[in-house]
Short mmCIF file of C-alpha atoms in Angstrom, two decimals:
data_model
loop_
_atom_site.label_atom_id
_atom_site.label_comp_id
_atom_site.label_asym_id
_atom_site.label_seq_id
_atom_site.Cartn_x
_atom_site.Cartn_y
_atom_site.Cartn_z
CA UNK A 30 -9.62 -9.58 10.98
CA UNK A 31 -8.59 -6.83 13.39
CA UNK A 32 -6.29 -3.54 13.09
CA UNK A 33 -2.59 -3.91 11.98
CA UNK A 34 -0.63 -1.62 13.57
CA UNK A 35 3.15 -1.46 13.03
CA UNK A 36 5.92 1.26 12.84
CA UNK A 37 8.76 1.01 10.50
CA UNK A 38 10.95 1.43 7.58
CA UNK A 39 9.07 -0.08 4.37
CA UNK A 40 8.26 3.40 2.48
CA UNK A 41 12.10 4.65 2.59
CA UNK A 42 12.63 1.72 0.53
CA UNK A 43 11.52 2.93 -2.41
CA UNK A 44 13.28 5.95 -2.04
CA UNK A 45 16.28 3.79 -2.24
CA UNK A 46 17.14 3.99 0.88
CA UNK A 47 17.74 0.41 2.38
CA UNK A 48 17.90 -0.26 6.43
CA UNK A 49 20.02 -3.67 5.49
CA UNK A 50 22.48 -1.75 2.84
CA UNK A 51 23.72 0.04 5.72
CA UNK A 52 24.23 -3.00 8.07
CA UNK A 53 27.82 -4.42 8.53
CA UNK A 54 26.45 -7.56 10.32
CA UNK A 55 26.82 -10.68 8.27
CA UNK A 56 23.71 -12.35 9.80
CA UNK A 57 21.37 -10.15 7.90
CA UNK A 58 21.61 -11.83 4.47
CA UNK A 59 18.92 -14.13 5.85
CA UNK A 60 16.46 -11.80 5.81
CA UNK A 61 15.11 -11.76 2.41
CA UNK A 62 14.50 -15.40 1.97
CA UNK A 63 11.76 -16.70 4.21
CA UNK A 64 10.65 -20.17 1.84
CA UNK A 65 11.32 -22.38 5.30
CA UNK A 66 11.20 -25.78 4.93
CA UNK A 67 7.39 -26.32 6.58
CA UNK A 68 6.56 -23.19 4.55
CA UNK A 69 5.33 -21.59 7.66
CA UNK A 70 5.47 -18.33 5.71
CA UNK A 71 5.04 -17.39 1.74
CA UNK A 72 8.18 -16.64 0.07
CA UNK A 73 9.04 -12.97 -0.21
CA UNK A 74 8.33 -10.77 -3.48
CA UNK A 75 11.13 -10.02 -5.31
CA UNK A 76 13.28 -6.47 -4.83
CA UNK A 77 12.10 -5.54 -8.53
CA UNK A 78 8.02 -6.52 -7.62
CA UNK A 79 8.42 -4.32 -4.79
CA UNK A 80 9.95 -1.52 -6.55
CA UNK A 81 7.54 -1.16 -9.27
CA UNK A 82 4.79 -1.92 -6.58
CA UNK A 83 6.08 0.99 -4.51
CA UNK A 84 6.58 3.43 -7.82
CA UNK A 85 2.93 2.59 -8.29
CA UNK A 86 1.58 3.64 -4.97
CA UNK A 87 3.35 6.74 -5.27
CA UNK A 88 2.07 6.96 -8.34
CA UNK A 89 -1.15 6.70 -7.49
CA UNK A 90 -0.69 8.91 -4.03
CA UNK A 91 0.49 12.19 -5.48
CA UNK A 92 0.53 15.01 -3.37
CA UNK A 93 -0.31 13.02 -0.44
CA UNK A 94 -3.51 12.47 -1.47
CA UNK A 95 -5.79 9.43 0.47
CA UNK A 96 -5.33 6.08 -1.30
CA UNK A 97 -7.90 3.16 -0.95
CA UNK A 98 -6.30 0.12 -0.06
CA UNK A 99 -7.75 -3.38 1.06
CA UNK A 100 -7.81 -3.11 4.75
CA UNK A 101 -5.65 -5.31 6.91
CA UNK A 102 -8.87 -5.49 9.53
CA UNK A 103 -10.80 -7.58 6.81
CA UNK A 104 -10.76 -9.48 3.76
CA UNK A 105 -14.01 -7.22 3.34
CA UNK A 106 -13.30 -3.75 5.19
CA UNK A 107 -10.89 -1.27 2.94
CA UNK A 108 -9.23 1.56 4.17
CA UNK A 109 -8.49 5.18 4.33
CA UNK A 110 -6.08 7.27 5.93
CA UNK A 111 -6.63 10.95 6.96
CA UNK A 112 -3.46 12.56 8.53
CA UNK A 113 -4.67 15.60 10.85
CA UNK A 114 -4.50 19.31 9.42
CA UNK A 115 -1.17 19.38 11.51
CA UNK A 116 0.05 16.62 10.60
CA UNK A 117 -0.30 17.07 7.09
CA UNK A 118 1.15 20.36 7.13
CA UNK A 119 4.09 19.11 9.08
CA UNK A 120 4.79 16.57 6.34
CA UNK A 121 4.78 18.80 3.69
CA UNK A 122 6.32 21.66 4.85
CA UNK A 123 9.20 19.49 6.71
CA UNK A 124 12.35 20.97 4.68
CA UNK A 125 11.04 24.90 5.46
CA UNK A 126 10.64 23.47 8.85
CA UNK A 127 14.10 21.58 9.01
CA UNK A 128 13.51 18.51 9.68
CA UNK A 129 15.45 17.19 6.83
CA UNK A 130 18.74 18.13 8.94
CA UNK A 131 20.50 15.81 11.11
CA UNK A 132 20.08 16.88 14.07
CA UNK A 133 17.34 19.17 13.91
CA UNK A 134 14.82 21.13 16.12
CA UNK A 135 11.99 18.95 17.51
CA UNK A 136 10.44 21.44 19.94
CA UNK A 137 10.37 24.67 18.27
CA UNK A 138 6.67 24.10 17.15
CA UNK A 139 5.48 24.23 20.41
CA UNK A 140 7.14 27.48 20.99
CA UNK A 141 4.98 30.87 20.81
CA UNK A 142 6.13 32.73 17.71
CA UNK A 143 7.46 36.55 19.16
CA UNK A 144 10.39 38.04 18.80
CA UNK A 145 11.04 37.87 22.46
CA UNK A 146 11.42 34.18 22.70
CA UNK A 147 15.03 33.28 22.72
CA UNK A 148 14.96 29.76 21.05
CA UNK A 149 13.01 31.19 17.80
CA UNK A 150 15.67 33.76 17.52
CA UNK A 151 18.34 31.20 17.18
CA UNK A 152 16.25 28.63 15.40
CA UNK A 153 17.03 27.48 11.65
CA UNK A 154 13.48 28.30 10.62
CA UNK A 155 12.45 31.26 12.79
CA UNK A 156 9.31 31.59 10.76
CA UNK A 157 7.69 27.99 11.05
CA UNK A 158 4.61 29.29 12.87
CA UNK A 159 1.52 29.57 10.46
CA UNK A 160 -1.20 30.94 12.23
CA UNK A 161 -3.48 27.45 11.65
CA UNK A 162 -0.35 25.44 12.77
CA UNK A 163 -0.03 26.98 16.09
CA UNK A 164 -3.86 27.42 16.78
CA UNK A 165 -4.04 23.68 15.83
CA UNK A 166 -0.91 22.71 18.37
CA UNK A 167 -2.23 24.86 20.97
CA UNK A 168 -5.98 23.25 20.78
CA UNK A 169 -4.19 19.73 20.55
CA UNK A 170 -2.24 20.19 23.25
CA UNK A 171 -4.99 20.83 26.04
CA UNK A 172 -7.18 18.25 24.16
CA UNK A 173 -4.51 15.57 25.16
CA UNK A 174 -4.41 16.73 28.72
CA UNK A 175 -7.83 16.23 28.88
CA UNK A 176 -8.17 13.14 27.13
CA UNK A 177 -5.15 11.79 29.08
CA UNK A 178 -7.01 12.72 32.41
CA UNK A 179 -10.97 10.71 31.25
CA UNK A 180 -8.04 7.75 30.48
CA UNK A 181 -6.78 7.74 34.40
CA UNK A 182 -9.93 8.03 35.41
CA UNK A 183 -11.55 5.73 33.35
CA UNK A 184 -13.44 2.89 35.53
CA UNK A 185 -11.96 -0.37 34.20
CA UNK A 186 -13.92 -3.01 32.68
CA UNK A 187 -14.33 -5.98 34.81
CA UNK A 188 -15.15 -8.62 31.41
CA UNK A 189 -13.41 -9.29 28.43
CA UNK A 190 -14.30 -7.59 25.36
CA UNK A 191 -14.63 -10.86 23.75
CA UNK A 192 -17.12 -11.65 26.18
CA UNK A 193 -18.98 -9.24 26.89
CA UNK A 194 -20.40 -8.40 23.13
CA UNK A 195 -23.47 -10.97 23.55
CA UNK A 196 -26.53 -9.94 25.24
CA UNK A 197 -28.48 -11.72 28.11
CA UNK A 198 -31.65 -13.52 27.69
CA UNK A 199 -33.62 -12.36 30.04
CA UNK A 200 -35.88 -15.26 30.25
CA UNK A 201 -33.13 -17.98 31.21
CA UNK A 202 -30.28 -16.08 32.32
CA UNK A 203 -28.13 -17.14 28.88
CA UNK A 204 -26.24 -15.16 25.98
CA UNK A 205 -27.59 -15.47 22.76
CA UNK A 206 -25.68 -14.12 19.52
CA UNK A 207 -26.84 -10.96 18.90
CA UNK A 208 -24.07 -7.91 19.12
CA UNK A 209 -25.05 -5.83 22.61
CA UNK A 210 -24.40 -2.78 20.48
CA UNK A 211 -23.57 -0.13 24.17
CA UNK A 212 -20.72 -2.33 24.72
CA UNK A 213 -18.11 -0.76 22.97
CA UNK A 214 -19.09 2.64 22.81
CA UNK A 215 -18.67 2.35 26.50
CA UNK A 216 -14.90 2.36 26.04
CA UNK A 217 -14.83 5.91 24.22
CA UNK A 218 -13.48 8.25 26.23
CA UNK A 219 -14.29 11.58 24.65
CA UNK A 220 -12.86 11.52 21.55
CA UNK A 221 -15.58 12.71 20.13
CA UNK A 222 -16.91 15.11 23.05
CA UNK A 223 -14.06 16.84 24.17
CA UNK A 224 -14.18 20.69 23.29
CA UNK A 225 -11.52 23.50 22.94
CA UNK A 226 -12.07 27.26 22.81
CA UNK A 227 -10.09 29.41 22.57
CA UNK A 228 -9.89 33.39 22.82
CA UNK A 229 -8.31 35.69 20.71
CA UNK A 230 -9.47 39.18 20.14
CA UNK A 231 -13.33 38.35 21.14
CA UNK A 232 -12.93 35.57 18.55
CA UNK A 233 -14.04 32.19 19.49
CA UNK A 234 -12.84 28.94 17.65
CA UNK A 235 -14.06 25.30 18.94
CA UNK A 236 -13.46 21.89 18.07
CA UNK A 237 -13.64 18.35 19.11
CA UNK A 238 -10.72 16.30 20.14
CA UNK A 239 -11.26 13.93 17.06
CA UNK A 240 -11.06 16.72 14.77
CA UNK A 241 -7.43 17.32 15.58
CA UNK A 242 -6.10 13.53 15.40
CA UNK A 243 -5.58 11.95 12.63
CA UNK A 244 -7.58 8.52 11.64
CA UNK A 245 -8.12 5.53 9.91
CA UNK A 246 -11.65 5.78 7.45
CA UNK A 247 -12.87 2.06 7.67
CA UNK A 248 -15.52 0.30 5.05
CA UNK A 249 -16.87 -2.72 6.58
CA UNK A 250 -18.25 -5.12 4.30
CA UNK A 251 -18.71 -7.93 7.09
CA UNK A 252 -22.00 -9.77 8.03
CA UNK A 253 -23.18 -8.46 10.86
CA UNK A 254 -26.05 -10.52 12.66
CA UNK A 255 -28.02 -12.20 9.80
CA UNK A 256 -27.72 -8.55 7.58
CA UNK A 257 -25.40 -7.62 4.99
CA UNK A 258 -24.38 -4.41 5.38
CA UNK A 259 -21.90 -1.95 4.62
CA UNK A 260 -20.59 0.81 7.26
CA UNK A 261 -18.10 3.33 7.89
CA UNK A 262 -16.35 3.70 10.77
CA UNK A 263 -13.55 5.40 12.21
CA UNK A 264 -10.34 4.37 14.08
CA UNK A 265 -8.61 7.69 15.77
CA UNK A 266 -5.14 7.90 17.00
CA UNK A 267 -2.30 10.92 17.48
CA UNK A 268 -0.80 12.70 15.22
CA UNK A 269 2.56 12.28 14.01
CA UNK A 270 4.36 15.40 15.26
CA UNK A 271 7.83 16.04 16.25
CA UNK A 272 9.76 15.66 18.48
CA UNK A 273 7.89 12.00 18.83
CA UNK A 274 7.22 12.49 22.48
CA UNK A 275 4.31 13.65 24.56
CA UNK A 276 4.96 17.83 24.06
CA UNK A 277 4.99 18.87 27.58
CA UNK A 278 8.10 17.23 27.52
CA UNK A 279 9.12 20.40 25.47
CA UNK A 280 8.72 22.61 28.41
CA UNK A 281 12.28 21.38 29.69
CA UNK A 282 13.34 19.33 27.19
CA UNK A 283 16.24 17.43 28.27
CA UNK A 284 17.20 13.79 28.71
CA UNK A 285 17.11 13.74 32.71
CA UNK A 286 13.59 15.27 32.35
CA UNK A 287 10.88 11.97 33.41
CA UNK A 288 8.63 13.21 30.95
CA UNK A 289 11.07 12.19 28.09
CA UNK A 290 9.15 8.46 29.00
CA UNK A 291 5.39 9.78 29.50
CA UNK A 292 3.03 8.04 27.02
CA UNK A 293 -0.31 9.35 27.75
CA UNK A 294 -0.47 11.12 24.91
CA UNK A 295 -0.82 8.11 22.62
CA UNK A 296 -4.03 8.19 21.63
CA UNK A 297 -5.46 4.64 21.53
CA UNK A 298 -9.00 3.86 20.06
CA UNK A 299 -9.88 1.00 22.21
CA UNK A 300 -13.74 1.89 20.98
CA UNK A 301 -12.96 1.01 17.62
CA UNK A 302 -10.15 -2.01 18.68
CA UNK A 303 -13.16 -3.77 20.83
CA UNK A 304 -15.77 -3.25 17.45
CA UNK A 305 -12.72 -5.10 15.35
CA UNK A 306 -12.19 -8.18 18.32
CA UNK A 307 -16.13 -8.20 18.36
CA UNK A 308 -16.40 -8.54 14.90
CA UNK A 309 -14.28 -10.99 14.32
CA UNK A 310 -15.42 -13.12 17.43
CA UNK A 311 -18.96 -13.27 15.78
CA UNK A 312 -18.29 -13.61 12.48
CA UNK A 313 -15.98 -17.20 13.76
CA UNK A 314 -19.09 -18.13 15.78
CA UNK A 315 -20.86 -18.28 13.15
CA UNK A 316 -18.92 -19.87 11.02
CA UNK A 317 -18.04 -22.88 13.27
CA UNK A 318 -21.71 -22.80 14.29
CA UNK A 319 -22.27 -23.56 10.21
CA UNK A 320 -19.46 -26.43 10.03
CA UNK A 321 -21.03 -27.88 13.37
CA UNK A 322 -24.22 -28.25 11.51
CA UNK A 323 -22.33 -29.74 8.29
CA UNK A 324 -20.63 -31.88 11.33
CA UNK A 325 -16.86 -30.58 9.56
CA UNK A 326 -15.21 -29.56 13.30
CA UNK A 327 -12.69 -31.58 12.48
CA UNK A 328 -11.36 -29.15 9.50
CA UNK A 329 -10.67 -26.30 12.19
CA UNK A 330 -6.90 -25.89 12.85
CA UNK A 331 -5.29 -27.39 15.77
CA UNK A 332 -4.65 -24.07 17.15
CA UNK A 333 -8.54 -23.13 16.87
CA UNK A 334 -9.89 -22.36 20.23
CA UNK A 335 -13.25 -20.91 19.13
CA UNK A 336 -12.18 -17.21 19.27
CA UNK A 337 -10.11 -14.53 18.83
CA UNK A 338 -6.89 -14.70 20.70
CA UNK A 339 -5.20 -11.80 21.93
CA UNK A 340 -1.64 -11.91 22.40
CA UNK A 341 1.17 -8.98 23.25
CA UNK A 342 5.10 -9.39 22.26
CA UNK A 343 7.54 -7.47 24.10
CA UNK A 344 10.71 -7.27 22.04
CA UNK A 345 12.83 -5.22 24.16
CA UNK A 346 11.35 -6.34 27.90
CA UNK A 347 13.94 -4.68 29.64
CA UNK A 348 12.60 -3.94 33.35
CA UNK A 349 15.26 -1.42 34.05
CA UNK A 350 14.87 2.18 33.50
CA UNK A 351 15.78 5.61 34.92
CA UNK A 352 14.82 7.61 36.94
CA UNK A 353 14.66 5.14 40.07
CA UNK A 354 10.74 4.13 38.15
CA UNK A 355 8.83 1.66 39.66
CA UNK A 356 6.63 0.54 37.05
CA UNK A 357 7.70 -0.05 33.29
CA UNK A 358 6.08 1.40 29.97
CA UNK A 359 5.18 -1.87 28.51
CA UNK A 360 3.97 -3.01 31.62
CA UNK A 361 1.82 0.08 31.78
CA UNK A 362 0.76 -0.38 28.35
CA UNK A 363 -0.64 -4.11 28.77
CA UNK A 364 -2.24 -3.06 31.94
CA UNK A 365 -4.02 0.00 29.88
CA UNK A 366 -5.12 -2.61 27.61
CA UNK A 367 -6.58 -4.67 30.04
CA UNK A 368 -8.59 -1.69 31.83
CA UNK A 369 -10.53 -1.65 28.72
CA UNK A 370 -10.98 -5.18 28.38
CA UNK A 371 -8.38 -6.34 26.03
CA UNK A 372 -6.68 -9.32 28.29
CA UNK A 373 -4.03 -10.87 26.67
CA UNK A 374 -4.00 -14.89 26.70
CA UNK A 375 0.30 -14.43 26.05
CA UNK A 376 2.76 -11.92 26.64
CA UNK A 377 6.23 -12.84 25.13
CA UNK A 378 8.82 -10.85 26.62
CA UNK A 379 12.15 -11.35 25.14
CA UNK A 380 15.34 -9.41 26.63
CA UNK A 381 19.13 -10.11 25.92
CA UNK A 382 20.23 -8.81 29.33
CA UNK A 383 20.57 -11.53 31.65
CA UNK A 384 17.76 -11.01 34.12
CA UNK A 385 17.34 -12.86 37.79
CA UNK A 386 14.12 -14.47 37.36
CA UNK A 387 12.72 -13.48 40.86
CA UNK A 388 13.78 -10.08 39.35
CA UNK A 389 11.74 -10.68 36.76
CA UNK A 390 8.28 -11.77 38.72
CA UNK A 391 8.74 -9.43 41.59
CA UNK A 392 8.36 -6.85 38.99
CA UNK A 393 5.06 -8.87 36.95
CA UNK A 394 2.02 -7.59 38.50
CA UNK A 395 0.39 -11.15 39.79
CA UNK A 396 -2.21 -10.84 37.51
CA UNK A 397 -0.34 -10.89 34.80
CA UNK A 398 1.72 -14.14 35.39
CA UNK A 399 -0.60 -16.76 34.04
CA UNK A 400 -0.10 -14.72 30.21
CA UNK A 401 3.92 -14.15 31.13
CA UNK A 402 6.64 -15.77 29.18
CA UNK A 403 9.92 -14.65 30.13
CA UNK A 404 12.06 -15.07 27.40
CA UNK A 405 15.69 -13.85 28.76
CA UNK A 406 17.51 -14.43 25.07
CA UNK A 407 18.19 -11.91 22.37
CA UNK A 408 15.44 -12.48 19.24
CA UNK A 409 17.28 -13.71 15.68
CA UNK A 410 16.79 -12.34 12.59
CA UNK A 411 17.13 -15.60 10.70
CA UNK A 412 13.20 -17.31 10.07
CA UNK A 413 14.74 -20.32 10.30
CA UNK A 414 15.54 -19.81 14.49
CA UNK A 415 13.55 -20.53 16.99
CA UNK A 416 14.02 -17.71 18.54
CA UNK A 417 12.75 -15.73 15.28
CA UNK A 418 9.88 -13.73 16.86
CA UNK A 419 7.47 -13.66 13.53
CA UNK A 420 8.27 -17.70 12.94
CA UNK A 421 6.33 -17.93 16.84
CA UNK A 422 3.23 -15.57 15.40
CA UNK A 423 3.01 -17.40 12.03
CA UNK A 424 3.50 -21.00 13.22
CA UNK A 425 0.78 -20.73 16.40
CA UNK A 426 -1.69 -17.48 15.12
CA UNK A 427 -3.81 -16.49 12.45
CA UNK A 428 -4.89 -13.41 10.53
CA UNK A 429 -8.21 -12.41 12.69
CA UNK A 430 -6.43 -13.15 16.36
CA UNK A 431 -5.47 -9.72 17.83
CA UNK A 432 -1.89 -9.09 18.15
CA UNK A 433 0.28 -6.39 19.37
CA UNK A 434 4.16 -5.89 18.88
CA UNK A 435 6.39 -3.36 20.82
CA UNK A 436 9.85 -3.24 19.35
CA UNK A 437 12.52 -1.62 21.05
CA UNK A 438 15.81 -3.41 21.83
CA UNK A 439 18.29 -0.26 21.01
CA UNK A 440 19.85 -2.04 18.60
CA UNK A 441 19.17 -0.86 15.06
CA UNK A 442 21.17 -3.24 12.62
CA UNK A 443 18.01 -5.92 14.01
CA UNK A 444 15.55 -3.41 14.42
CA UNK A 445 15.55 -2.54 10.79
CA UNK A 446 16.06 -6.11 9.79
CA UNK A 447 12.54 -7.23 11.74
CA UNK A 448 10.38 -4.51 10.28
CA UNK A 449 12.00 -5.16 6.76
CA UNK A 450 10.91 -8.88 6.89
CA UNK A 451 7.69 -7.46 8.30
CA UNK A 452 7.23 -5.09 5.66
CA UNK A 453 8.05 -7.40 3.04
CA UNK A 454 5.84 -10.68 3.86
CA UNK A 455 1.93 -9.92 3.84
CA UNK A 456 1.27 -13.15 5.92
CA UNK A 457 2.67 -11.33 8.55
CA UNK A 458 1.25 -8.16 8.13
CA UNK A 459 -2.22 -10.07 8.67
CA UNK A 460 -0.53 -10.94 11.74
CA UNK A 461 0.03 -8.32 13.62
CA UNK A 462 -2.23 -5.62 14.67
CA UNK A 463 -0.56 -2.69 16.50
CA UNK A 464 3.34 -2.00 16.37
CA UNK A 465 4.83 0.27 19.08
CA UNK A 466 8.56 1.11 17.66
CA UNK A 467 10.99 3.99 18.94
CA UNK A 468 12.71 5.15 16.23
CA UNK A 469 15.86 6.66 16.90
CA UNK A 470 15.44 9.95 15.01
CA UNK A 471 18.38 13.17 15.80
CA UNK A 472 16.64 15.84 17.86
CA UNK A 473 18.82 18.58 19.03
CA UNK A 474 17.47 18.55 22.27
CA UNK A 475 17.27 14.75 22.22
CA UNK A 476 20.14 12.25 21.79
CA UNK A 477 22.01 14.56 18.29
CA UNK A 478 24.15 11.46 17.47
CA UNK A 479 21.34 9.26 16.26
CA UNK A 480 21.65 9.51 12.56
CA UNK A 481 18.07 9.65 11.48
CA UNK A 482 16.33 12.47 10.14
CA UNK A 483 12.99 13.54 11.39
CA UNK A 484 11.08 13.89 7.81
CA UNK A 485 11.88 9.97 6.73
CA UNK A 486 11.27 9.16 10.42
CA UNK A 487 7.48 11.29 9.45
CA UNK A 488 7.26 9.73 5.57
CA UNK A 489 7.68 6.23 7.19
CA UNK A 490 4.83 6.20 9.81
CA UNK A 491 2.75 8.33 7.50
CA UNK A 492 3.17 5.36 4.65
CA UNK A 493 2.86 2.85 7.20
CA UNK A 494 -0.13 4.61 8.52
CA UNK A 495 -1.53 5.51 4.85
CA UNK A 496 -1.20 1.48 4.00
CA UNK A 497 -3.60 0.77 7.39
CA UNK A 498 -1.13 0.58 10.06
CA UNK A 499 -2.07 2.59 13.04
CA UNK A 500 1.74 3.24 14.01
CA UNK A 501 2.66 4.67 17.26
CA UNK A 502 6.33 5.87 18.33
CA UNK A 503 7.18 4.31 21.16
CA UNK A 504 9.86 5.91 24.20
#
C-alpha cells in the first residue's frame, strides 16, 4: 500500500489527556463504537487495549529513540522515523524553550541571539539559541527558499504517475511490465542536491537540503519485477518547528500579514509518493494478471478498477479567505499534486457554509470538475451517517488506493472527534495516506486564545509521524 499521512491527537491520549473528555457536545458519544450494521469497519479496541498498547510504545521508545513499526505503505515495508537534528532538539528541550505555556513564543527561534535584539530581551527563555540550533535554522531556512523556488519552476508532468511507470517496446509501440526506473526520480526536486554554506570566521559548514528535514526510513519487502528483494528507501518531509507556519512569516508576524497562509515550505516527497503508487500499481497487475490465468476475475471487488485510485477529501472546502485571494490553499495543493502527476479520480469537498453553486465552479479550475464533488453540508461524527466522511473511504476504497485528507473546519469539538476515530480504527489508518490538519495551537504572536500548547501540539505529530504518518500542519 502507499504512505499514510495524518495529523492528530492519538499520542496525548495516553498521557491522559482526552480530545472527547473535554467536549460538551452530546453527539460525540458515538464515536467510540464503530460495529455498523454492514460491518463496514472493525470494531474499535477497547480504552484499556489502547492504554497498555500506548504504555508499551513508550515503553519501548524511551528517550525518543526510533521504533520499528510495520509500515502503513505495506503489509511488507516497516518503518522508521528520523526527526531532524532541529527537530529533535526542539522536542526535547520544549519546556527550557517554553513551549509548554499557553500562549507562548513561536518566533523567537528564528531570531539572532544578541543582546541588541529587542524581542530576546523580553522573551521567557532569552537563552534558547544553541549554537547547532541556530546554524541548523539558518541553513534550513535558505534551503526552503530554494527548494520552494525548483517547486515553481518545476515543468509539470503531462502523464499520470500510474501510467507512466511501464516502459515502451520499442519494436511495436506497446508497454510491457517492467518498472521504467527514471520515472520517478524525475519528480525530485533537489532534495538531495541542494547545498548551504555558510561563513563564519573563515569557517565553512555545508550540507544538503535532506540532511536538515526530517524522514521516514522505509524497508520494502515487495516483489519487484519477477525478484525478491529487499530495499531501503527514504520518504523526506519538513520539520516540525514552531510556530507551524512557513518562518518568513516571522519577519512580521502578525495575523494581517499574507504570509500567515504561504505553504511552500511543506516539503512534499512526491519522488518517494510516485515509487509507493508505482509499487502498488504493479504489484495489482500482477496479481490480477495471476487470477486471469486461474480465470478467478470474478473474486475482485466490485469497486476493483485494475489500479490504484487516487482520491483527495477536503473537509473544510471553504472558498473564502482573506486577503481579497484569488486562488485557495487546497485548491493549490491538488493542483501541486497534479503537476507531478498525482491526478485525483475524486475530490470530496464538504463545507457547512451555504455556498452558491456557480460560486462554487467559477472558482474550480475546469480541469478539475470531472474529479469535483461539492458537498455543501457539515460532515457527522456518527459512522452510522451518511455524511460520516471515513464511512465514504471505507465503504468505496481499499488499503493500497492513494488517499489524501485535509481537515480543517475551525471547529474543534469535531475535529478532535474525526482524528480520534481515525486514530483508534486501523482499517482506516490503511486508508488514508497523507493528513493535512491545522491545529489550533496558542502563539503569542498568533491567535493567544487558542488553548493548545505548542509541545503536545509537537509530541502529537512527532508520534503520529514516529508511527508512519507523514503529518503536515496545515494553515
Amino acid at each position: 500500500r502507499n504512505l499514510v499521512v495524518v495529523a492528530t491527537a492519538s499520542f496525548l491520549l495516553g498521557l491522559g489527556w482526552n480530545p472527547l473528555a473535554t467536549s460538551s457536545s452530546s453527539h460525540l458519544g458515538v464515536v467510540g463504537n464503530y460495529d455498523d450494521d454492514d460491518n463496514t469497519l472493525s470494531s474499535f479496541p477497547s480504552s484499556w487495549q489502547r492504554q497498555q498498547q500506548q504504555q508499551q510504545d513508550m515503553s519501548n521508545n524511551n528517550n525518543n529513540k526510533n521504533h520499528h513499526l510495520q509500515s502503513p505503505i505495506s503489509p511488507n515495508t516497516a518503518v522508521v522515523y528520523h526527526p531532524s537534528f532541529a527537530e529533535r532538539y526542539i522536542l526535547q528541550h520544549a519546556e527550557q524553550l517554553g513551549y509548554h505555556r499557553v500562549p507562548a513564543r513561536g518566533c523567537d527561534i528564528w531570531i539572532p541571539n544578541n543582546n541588541n535584539n529587542h524581542h530576546n530581551v523580553t522573551s521567557p527563555h532569552p537563552n534558547i539559541h544553541h549554537d547547532d540550533l541556530y546554524a541548523s535554522l539558518t541553513a534550513l531556512k535558505s534551503q526552503w527558499a530554494e527548494h520552494a523556488a525548483r517547486v515553481a519552476q518545476f515543468t509539470p508532468v503531462t502523464n499520470d504517475v500510474r501510467h507512466g511507470w511501464q516502459r515502451r517496446n520499442d519494436d511495436d509501440g506497446k508497454r510491457d511490465d517492467s518498472i521504467d526506473t527514471t520515472f520517478c526520480r524525475r519528480l525530485d526536486v533537489g532534495l538531495s542536491d541542494i547545498f548551504t554554506t555558510q561563513n563564519d570566521n573563515d569557517d565553512k559548514t555545508k550540507g544538503t537540503f535532506s540532511s536538515s528535514l526530517s524522514r521516514f526510513e522505509i524497508n520494502d519487502n515487495r516483489h519487484h519485477g519477477s525478484e525478491h528483494k529487499s530495499r531501503n528507501e527514504y520518504y523526506y518531509m519538513e520539520p516540525l518547528l514552531p510556530p507551524l507556519r512557513d518562518p518568513i512569516w516571522c519577519e512580521n508576524a502578525h495575523r494581517r500579514n499574507p504570509d500567515i497562509l504561504k505553504t511552500s515550505y511543506l516539503v512534499h516527497d512526491f519522488a518517494a509518493m510516485c515509487r509507493s503508487i508505482v509499487g502498488e500499481q504493479q504489484q495489482q497487475q500482477q496479481q490480477r494478471q495471476q487470477l486471469q490465468q486461474r480465470q478467478q476475475e470474478q473474486s475482485l471487488s466490485n469497486h476493483d478498477n485494475g489500479g490504484v485510485r487516487t482520491v483527495f477529501v477536503d473537509l473544510g472546502a471553504s472558498l473564502n479567505f482573506a486577503f481579497h485571494r484569488s486562488d485557495t490553499p487546497a485548491l493549490d495543493l491538488i493542483q501541486l499534486y497534479q503537476k507531478f502527476g498525482i491526478y485525483f479520480d475524486h475530490i470530496y469537498a464538504y463545507e457547512a457554509q451555504h455556498q452558491p453553486p456557480a460560486k462554487v465552479f467559477q472558482a474550480v479550475p475546469e480541469h478539475l470538475l470531472a474529479s469535483y464533488h461539492w458537498i455543501n453540508v457539515g460532515v457527522q461524527v456518527s459512522p452510522h451517517h451518511k455524511l460520516h466522511p471515513w464511512k465514504l473511504l471505507a465503504r468505496h476504497y481499499r488499503p493500497g488506493d492513494f488517499v489524501v485528507v485535509k481537515l480543517d473546519i475551525d471547529t474543534t469539538e469535531i475535529e478532535l472527534a474525526l482524528i480520534d476515530q481515525l486514530l483508534r480504527n486501523q482499517t482506516l489508518l490503511d486508508l488514508v495516506d497523507v493528513f493535512y490538519f491545522e491545529h489550533h495551537v496558542s502563539f503569542e504572536e498568533l491567535l493567544p486564545t487558542y488553548t493548545e500548547s505548542a509541545q503536545k501540539s509537537l509530541q502529537l505529530f512527532t508520534e503520529l509521524r514516529r508511527r508512519g504518518v507523514a503529518a503536515h500542519y496545515w494553515v
